[in-house]
Short mmCIF file of C-alpha atoms and ligand atoms in Angstrom, two decimals:
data_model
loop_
_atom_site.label_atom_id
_atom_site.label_comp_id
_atom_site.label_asym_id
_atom_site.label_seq_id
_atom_site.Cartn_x
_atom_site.Cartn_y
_atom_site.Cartn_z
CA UNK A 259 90.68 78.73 94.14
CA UNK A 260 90.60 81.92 96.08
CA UNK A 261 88.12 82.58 98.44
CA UNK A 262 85.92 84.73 97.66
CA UNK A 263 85.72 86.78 100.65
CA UNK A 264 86.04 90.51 98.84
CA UNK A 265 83.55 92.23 97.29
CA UNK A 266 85.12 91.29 94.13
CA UNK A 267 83.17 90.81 91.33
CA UNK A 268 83.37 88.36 88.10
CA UNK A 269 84.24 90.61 84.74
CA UNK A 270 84.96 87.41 82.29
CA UNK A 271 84.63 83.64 82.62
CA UNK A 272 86.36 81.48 79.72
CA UNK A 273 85.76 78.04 79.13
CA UNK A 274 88.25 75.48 77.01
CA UNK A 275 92.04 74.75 76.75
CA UNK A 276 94.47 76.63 78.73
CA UNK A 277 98.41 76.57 78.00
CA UNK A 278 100.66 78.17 79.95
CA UNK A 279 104.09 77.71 81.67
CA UNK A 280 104.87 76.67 85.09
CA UNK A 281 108.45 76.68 87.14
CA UNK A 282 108.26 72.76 86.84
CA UNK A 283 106.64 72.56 83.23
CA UNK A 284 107.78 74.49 80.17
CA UNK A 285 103.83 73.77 79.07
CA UNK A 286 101.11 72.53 80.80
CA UNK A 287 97.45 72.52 78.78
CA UNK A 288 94.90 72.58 81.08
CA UNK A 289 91.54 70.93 78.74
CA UNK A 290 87.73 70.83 80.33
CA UNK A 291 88.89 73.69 82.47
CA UNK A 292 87.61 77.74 83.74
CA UNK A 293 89.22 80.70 83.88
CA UNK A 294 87.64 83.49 86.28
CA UNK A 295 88.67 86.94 85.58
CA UNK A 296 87.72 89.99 88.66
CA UNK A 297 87.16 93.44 87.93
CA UNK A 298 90.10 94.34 89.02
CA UNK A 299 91.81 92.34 85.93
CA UNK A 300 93.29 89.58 88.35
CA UNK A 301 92.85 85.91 87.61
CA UNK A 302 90.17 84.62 90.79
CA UNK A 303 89.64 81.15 89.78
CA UNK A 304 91.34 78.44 87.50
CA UNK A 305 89.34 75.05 88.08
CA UNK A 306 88.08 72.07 85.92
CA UNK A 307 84.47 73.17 84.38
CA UNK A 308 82.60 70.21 86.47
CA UNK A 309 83.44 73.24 88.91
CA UNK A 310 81.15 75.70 86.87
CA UNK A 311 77.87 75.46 88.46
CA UNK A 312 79.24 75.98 92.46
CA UNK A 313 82.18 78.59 90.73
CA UNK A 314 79.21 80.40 89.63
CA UNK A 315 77.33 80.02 93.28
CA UNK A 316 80.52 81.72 95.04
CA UNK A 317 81.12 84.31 92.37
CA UNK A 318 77.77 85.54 91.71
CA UNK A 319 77.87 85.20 87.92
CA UNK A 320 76.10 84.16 85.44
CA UNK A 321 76.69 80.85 83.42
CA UNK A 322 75.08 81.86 80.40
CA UNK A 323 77.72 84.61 80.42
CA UNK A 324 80.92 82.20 80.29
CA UNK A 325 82.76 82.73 77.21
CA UNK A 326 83.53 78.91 75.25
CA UNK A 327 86.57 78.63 73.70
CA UNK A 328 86.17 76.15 70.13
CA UNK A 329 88.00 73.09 69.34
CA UNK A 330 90.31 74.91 67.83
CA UNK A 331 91.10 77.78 70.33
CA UNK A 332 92.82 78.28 73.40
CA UNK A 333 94.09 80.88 75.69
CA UNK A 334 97.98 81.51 76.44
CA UNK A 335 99.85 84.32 78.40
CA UNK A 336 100.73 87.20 76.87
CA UNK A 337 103.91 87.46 75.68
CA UNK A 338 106.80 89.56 76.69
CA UNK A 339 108.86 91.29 74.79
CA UNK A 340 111.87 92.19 77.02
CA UNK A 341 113.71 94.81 74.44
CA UNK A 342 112.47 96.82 71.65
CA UNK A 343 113.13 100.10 70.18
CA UNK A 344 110.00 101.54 69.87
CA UNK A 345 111.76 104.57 67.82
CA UNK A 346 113.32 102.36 65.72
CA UNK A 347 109.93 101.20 64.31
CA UNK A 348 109.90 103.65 61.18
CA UNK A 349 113.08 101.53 59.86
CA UNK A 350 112.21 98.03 60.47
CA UNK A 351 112.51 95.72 57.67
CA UNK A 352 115.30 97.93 56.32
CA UNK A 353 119.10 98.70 56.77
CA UNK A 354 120.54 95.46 57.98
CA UNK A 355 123.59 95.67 55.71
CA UNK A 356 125.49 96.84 58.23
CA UNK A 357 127.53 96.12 61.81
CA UNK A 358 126.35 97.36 64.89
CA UNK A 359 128.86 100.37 65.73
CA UNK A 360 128.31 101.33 62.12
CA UNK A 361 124.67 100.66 62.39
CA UNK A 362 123.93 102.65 64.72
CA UNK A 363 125.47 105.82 63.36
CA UNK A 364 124.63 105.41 60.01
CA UNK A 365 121.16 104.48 60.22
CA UNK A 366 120.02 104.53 64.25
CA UNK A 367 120.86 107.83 65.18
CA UNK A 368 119.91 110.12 62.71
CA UNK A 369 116.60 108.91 62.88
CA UNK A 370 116.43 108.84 66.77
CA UNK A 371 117.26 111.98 66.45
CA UNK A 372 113.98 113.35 64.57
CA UNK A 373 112.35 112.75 67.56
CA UNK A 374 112.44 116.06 68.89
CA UNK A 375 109.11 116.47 67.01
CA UNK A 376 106.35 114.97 68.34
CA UNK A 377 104.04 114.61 65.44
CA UNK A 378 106.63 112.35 64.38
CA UNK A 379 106.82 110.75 67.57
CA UNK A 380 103.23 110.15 67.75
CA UNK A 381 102.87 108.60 64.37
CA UNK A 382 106.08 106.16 64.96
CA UNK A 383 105.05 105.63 68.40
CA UNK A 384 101.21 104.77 67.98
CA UNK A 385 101.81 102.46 65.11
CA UNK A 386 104.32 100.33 67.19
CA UNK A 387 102.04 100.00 70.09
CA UNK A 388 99.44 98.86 68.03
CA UNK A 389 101.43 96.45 65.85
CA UNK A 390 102.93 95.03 68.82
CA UNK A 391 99.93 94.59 71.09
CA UNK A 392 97.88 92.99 67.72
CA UNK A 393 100.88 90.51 67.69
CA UNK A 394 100.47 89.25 71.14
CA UNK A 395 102.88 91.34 73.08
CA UNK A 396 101.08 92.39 76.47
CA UNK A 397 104.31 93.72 77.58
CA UNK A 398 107.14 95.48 75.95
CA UNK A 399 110.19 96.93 77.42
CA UNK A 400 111.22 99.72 75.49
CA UNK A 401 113.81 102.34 74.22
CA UNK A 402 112.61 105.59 73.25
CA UNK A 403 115.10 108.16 72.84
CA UNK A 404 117.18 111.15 74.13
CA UNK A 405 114.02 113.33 74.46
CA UNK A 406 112.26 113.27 77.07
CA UNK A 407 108.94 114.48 76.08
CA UNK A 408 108.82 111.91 73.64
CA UNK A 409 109.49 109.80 75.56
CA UNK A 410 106.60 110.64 77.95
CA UNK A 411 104.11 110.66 74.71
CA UNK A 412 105.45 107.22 74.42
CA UNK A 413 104.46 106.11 78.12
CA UNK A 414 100.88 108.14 76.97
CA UNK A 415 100.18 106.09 74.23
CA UNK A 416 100.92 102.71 76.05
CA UNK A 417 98.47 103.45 78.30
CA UNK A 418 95.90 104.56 76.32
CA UNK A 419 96.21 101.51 74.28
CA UNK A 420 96.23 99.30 77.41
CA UNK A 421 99.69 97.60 76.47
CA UNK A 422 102.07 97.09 79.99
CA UNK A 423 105.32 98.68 79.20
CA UNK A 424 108.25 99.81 80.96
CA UNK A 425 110.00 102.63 78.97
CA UNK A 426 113.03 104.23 79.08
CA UNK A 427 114.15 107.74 78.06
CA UNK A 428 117.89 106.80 76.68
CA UNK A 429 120.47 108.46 77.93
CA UNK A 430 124.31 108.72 75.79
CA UNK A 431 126.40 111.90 76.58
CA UNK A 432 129.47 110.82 74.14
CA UNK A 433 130.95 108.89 70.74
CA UNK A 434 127.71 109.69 68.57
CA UNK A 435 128.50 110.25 64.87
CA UNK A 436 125.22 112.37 65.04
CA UNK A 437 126.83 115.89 67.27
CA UNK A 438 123.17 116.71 67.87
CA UNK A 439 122.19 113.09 69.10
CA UNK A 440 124.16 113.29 72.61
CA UNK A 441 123.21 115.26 75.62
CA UNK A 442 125.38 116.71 78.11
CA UNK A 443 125.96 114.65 81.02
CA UNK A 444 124.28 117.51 83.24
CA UNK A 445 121.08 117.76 80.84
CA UNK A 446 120.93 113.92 80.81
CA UNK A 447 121.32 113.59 84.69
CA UNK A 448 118.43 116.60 85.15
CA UNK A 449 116.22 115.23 82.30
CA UNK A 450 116.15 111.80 83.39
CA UNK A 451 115.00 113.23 86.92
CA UNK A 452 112.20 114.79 85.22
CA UNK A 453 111.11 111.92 82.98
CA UNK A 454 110.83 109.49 86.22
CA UNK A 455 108.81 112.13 88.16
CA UNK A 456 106.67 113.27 85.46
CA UNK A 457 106.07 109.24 84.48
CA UNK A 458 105.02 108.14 87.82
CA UNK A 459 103.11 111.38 88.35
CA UNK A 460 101.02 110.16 85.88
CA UNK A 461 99.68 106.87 88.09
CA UNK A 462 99.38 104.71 84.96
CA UNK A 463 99.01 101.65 86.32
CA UNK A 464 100.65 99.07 83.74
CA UNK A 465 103.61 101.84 82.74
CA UNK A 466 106.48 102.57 84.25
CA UNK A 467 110.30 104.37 84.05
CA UNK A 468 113.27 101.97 83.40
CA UNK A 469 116.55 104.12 83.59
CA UNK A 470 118.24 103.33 80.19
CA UNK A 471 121.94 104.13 79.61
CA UNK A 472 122.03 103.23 75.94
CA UNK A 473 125.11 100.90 76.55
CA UNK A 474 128.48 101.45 77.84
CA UNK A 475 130.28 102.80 74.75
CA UNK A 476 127.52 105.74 74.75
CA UNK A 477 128.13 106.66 78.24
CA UNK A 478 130.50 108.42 80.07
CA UNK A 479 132.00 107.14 83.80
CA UNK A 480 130.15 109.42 85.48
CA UNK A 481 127.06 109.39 83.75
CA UNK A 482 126.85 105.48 84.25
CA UNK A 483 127.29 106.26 88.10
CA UNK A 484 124.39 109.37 88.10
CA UNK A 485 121.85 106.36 86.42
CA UNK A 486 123.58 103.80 89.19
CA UNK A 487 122.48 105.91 91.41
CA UNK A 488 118.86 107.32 90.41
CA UNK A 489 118.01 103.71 89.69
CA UNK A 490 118.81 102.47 93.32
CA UNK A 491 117.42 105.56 95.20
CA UNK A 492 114.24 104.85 93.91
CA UNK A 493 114.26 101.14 93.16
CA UNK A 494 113.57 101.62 88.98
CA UNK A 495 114.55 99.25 86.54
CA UNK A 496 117.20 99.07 84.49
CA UNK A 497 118.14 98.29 80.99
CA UNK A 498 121.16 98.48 78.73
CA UNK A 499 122.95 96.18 75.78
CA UNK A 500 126.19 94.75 76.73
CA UNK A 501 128.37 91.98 74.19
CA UNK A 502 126.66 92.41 71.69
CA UNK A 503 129.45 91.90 68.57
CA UNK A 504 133.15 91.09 69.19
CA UNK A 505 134.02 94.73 68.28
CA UNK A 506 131.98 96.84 71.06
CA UNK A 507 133.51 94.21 73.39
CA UNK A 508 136.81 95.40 72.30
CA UNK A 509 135.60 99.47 72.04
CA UNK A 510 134.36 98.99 75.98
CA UNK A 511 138.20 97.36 76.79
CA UNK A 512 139.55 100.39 75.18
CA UNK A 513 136.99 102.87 77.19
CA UNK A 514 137.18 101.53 80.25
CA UNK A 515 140.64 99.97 81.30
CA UNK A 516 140.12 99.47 84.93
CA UNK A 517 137.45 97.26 84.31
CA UNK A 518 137.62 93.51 83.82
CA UNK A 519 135.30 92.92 81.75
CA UNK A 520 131.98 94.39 79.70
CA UNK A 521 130.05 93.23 82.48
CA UNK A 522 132.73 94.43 85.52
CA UNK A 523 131.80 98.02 83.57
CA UNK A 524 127.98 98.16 84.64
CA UNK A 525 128.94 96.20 87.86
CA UNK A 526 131.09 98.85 89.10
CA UNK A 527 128.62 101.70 88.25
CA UNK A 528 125.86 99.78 89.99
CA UNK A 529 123.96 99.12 87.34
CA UNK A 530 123.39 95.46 87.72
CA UNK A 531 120.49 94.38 89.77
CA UNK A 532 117.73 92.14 90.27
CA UNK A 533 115.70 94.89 88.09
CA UNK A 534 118.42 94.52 85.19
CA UNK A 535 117.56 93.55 82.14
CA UNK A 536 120.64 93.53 79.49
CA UNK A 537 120.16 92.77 75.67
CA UNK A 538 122.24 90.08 73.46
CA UNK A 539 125.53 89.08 75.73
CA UNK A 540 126.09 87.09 72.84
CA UNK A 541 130.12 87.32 73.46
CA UNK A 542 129.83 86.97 77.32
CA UNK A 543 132.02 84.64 79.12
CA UNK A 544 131.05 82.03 81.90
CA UNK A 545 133.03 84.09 84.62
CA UNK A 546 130.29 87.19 83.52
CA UNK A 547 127.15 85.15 83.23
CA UNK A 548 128.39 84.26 86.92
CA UNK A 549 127.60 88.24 88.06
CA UNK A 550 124.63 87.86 86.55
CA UNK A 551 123.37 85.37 88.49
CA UNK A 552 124.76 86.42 91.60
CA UNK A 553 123.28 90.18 91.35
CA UNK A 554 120.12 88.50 90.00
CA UNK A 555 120.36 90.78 86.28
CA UNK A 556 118.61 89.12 83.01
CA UNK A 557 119.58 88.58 79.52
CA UNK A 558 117.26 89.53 76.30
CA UNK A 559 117.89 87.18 74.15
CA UNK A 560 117.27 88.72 70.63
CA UNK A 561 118.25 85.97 68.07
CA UNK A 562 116.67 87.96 65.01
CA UNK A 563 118.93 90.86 65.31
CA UNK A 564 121.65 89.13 66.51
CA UNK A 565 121.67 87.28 63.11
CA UNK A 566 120.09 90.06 61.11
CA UNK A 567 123.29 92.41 61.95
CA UNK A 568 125.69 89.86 61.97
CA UNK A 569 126.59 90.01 65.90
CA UNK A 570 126.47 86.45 67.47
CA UNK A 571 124.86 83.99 68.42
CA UNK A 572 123.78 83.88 72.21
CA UNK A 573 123.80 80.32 73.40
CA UNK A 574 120.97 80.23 75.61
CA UNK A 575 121.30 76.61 77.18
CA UNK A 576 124.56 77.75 78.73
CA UNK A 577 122.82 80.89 80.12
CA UNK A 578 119.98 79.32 81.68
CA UNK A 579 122.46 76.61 83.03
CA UNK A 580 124.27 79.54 84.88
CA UNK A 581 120.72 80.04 86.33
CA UNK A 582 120.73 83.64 85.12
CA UNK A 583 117.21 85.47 83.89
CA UNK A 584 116.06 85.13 80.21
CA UNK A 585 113.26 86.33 77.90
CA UNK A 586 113.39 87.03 74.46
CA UNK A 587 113.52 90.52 72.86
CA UNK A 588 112.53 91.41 69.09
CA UNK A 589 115.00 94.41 69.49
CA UNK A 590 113.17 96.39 66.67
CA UNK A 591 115.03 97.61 64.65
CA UNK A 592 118.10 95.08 64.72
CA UNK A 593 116.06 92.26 64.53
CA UNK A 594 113.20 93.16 61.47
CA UNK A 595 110.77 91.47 63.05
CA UNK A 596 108.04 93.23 65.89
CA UNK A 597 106.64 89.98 66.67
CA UNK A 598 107.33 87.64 69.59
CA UNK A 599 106.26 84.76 67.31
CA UNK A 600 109.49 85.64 64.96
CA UNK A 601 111.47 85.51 68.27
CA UNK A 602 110.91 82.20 69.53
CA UNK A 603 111.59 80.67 66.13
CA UNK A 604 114.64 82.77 65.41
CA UNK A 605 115.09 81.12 68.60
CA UNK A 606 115.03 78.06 67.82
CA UNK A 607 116.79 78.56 64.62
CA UNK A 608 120.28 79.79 66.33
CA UNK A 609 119.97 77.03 69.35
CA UNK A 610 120.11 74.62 66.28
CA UNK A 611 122.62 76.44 64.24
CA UNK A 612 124.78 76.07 67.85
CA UNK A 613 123.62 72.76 67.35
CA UNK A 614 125.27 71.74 63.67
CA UNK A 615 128.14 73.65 65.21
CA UNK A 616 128.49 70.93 68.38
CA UNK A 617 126.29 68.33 67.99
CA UNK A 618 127.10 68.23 71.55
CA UNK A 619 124.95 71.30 72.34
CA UNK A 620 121.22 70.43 73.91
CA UNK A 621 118.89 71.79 71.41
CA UNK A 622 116.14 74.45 72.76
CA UNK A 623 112.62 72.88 72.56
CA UNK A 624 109.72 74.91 71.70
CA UNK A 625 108.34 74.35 74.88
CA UNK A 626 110.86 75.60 76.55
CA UNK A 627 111.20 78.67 73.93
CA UNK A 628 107.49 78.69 74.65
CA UNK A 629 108.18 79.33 78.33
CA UNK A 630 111.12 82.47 77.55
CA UNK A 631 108.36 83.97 75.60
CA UNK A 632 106.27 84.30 78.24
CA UNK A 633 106.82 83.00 81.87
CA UNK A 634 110.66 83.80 80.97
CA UNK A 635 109.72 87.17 79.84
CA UNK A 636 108.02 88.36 83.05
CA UNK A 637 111.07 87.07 85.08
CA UNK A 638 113.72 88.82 83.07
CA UNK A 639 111.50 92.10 83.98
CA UNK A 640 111.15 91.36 87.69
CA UNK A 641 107.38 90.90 87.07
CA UNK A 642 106.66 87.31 87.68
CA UNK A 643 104.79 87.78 91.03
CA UNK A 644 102.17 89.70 88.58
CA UNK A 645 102.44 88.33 85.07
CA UNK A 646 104.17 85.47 83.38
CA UNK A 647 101.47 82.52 83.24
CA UNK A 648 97.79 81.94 84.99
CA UNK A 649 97.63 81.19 88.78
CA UNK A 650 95.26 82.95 90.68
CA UNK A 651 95.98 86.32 91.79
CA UNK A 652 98.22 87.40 88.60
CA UNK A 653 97.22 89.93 86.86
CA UNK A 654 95.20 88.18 83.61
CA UNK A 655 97.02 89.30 80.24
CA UNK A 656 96.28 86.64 77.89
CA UNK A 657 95.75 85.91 74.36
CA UNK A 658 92.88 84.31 72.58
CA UNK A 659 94.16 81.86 69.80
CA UNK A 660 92.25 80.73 66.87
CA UNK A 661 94.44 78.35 64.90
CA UNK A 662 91.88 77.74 62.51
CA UNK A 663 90.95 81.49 61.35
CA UNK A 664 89.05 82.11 57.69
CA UNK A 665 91.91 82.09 54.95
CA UNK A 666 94.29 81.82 58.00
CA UNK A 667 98.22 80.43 58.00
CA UNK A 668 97.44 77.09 59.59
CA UNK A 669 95.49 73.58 57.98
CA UNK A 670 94.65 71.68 60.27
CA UNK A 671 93.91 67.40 59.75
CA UNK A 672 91.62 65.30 61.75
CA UNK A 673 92.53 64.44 65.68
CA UNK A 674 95.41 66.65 66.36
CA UNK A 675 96.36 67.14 70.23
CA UNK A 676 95.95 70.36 71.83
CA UNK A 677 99.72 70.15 72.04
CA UNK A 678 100.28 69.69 68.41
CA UNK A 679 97.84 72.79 67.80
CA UNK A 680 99.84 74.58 70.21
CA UNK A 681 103.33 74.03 67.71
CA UNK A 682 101.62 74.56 64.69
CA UNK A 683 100.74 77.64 65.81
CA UNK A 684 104.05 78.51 67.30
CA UNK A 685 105.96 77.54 63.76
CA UNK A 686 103.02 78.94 61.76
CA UNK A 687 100.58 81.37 63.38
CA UNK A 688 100.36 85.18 63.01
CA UNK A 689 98.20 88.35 64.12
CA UNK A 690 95.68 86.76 62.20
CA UNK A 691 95.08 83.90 64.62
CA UNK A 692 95.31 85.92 67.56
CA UNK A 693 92.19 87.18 68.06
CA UNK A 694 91.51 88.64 71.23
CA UNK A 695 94.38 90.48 73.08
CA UNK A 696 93.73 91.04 77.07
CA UNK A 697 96.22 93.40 80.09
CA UNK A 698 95.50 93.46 83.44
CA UNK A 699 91.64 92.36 82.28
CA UNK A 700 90.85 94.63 79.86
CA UNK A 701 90.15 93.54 76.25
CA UNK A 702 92.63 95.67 74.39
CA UNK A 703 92.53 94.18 70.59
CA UNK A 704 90.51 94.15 68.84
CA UNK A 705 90.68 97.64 69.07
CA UNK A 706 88.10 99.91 70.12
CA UNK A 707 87.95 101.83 67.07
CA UNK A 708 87.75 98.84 64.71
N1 GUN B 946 123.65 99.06 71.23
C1 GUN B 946 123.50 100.37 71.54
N2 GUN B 946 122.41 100.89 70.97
C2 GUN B 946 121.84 99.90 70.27
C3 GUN B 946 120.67 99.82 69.47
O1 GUN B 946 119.92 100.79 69.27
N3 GUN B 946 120.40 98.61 68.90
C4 GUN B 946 121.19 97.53 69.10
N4 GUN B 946 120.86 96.36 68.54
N5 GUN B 946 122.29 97.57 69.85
C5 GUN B 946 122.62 98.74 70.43
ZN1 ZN B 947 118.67 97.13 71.40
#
């Protein structure tokens, strides 16, 4: 408990079943236990509820105003969704009959490249925000694309929504199909200057710039060493794909002959960090997930697309036994899914497809899948000292569950643990049971306006 020796004040109390994941355990449900939220959004007390009357002594609030959680409902981190294409979102659900480097200039960018006009922006743009955040994402990491007001509308509506978001203006100066869909390398260089300032001159507090080479096939030398650079000078994230399907790997050999490897490419341009966050490294060897884990850079893991476009599959137990960084990614619109519920099953669905393959292979459990979704999530985006799971002092993003919603997805039968609740929902659930969204303390769905 933290002392309560500001002049911090109680905004929510919630009493019930928490579940969230710790370092040590991939769930732990706290039962008979409150949840104190400040008014600054951070989490000020977690304690059994025999602790309720003195809690509410120290605090100065109210016990009539705690909010009880039913026998059915319990409160879990947000999640984190660690790559998505938020201008991808007009597509999804359509146009995975192709490979990647096809893909992407059949389908990807000649609709990226309609965002040069904002109405359109602003249509795509809201409607992902608001899918997302009504499926439990608190925090997306997102693409956007070349333009760079856009891409700023995008940051806009993330914070007007109240969804925590890092977003990237993408940057690709050569081998688009699309001649209009590239920028110079000197227009890229000057216009990601300008997105960063103009982003952080906006003091959101829950959005902010990740430099975003689209990946290194998209990129010239020099351009990956101008975002090297503008992403250590002022300490930004980064994010980028990298082994995705067998063929890039063999496109970046071709590309870039002094390098060793895919991941020797963003390692020489200083683009691997302990603010990195790359998507799929399905094809990655053990010699690369070693840089990883030495320059302390994270791997989305985003099964659906991986599967839906026919790139790999990324085995996950081997990356986490390198001790490198992992969350999950829906990677809209590769994988057809927005929702971090669809990742953790398509999780689960290619750790025991490695499985059939080598019966060898240790098998994912949803807890632990559980724990990439969220604690996993926050550490692949370097923000696990503020989000990830609820000890006191994070930030409180959290979702209220319901697994027993009017005409919901889930039937229940008598005496089932918390913990079986807790997979049913995983396996089963959707928006429907999730029905109270909260970032940085502020209830965010259901939405103002509805
Ligand atoms: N590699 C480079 N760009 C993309 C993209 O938009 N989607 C996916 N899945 N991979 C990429
Ligand atoms: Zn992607």
């Amino acid at each position: 408990m933290r002392q309560n020796d500001t002049t911090a004040r109680i905004a929510h109390v919630f009493r019930g079943t928490f579940v969230h994941s710790t370092p040590r355990d991939a769930v732990e449900i706290l039962e008979s236990s409150v949840l104190g939220v400040d008014d600054e959004g951070k989490i000020a007390f977690i304690e059994k509820d025999e602790q309720l009357v003195s809690l509410s002594k120290l605090w100065g609030f109210e016990t009539s105003d705690v909010k009880q959680l039913g026998q059915y409902e319990f409160l879990m981190p947000g999640m984190v969704d660690t790559h998505i294409h938020a201008s991808q979102y007009s597509y999804t659900g359509t146009a995975l009959d192709l490979p990647l480097l096809e893909w992407l200039n059949t389908y990807t960018f000649p609709v990226e490249a309609k965002y040069k006009d904002l109405d359109f922006a602003n249509n795509v743009y809201t409607k992902v925000v608001r899918r997302t955040l009504k499926n439990g994402t608190t925090t997306a990491c997102y693409f956007a694309t070349i333009h760079t007001d856009a891409s700023l509308l995008l940051g806009e509506l993330t914070d007007k929504f109240g969804q925590r978001a890092l977003v990237g203006k993408v940057c690709m100066d050569c081998n688009s199909a699309v001649p209009q869909y590239k920028e110079s390398p000197a227009e890229c260089k000057a216009e990601t200057d300008r997105f960063i300032k103009e982003l952080l001159k906006k003091e959101y507090p829950n959005v902010k710039p990740v430099v975003t080479p689209r990946f290194a096939p998209s990129c010239s030398a020099s351009l990956l060493s101008e975002l090297g650079e503008i992403a250590n000078n002022n300490k930004l994230h980064i994010q980028s794909h990298i082994s995705e399907n067998k063929e890039e790997v063999e496109l970046v050999k071709t590309l870039f002959p002094g390098c060793k490897s895919y991941t020797d490419v963003y390692l020489k341009h200083n683009l691997l960090t302990d603010r990195t966050v790359m998507a799929h490294g399905c094809h990655l060897t053990d010699e690369e997930l070693e840089i990883f884990h030495e320059t302390g850079s994270a791997i989305s893991h985003c099964p659906n697309s991986n599967i839906s476009i026919c790139s790999g599959m990324l085995n996950v137990r081997n990356v986490l036994n390198h001790r490198v960084k992992l969350g999950l990614g829906t990677d809209v619109a590769g994988g057809y899914s927005p929702s971090m519920l669809d990742a953790m099953r398509r999780t689960l669905d290619t750790s025991k497809a490695l499985t059939i393959q080598d019966p060898q292979h240790q098998t994912l459990t949803f807890e632990e899948v559980f724990r990439l979704a969220t604690l996993g999530g926050s550490e692949a985006l370097s923000l696990d000292e503020q989000i990830g799971n609820f000890v006191v002092g994070k930030d409180f993003d959290a979702l209220r569950v319901n697994v027993c919603v009017p005409d919901g997805p889930i039937d229940l039968f008598s005496d089932e643990s918390p913990k079986v609740i807790l997979e049913k929902f995983l396996n089963l659930g959707d928006d429907r049971n999730i029905t109270e969204v909260y970032v940085s303390g502020r209830q965010v769905v259901p939405f103002p306006d509805t």
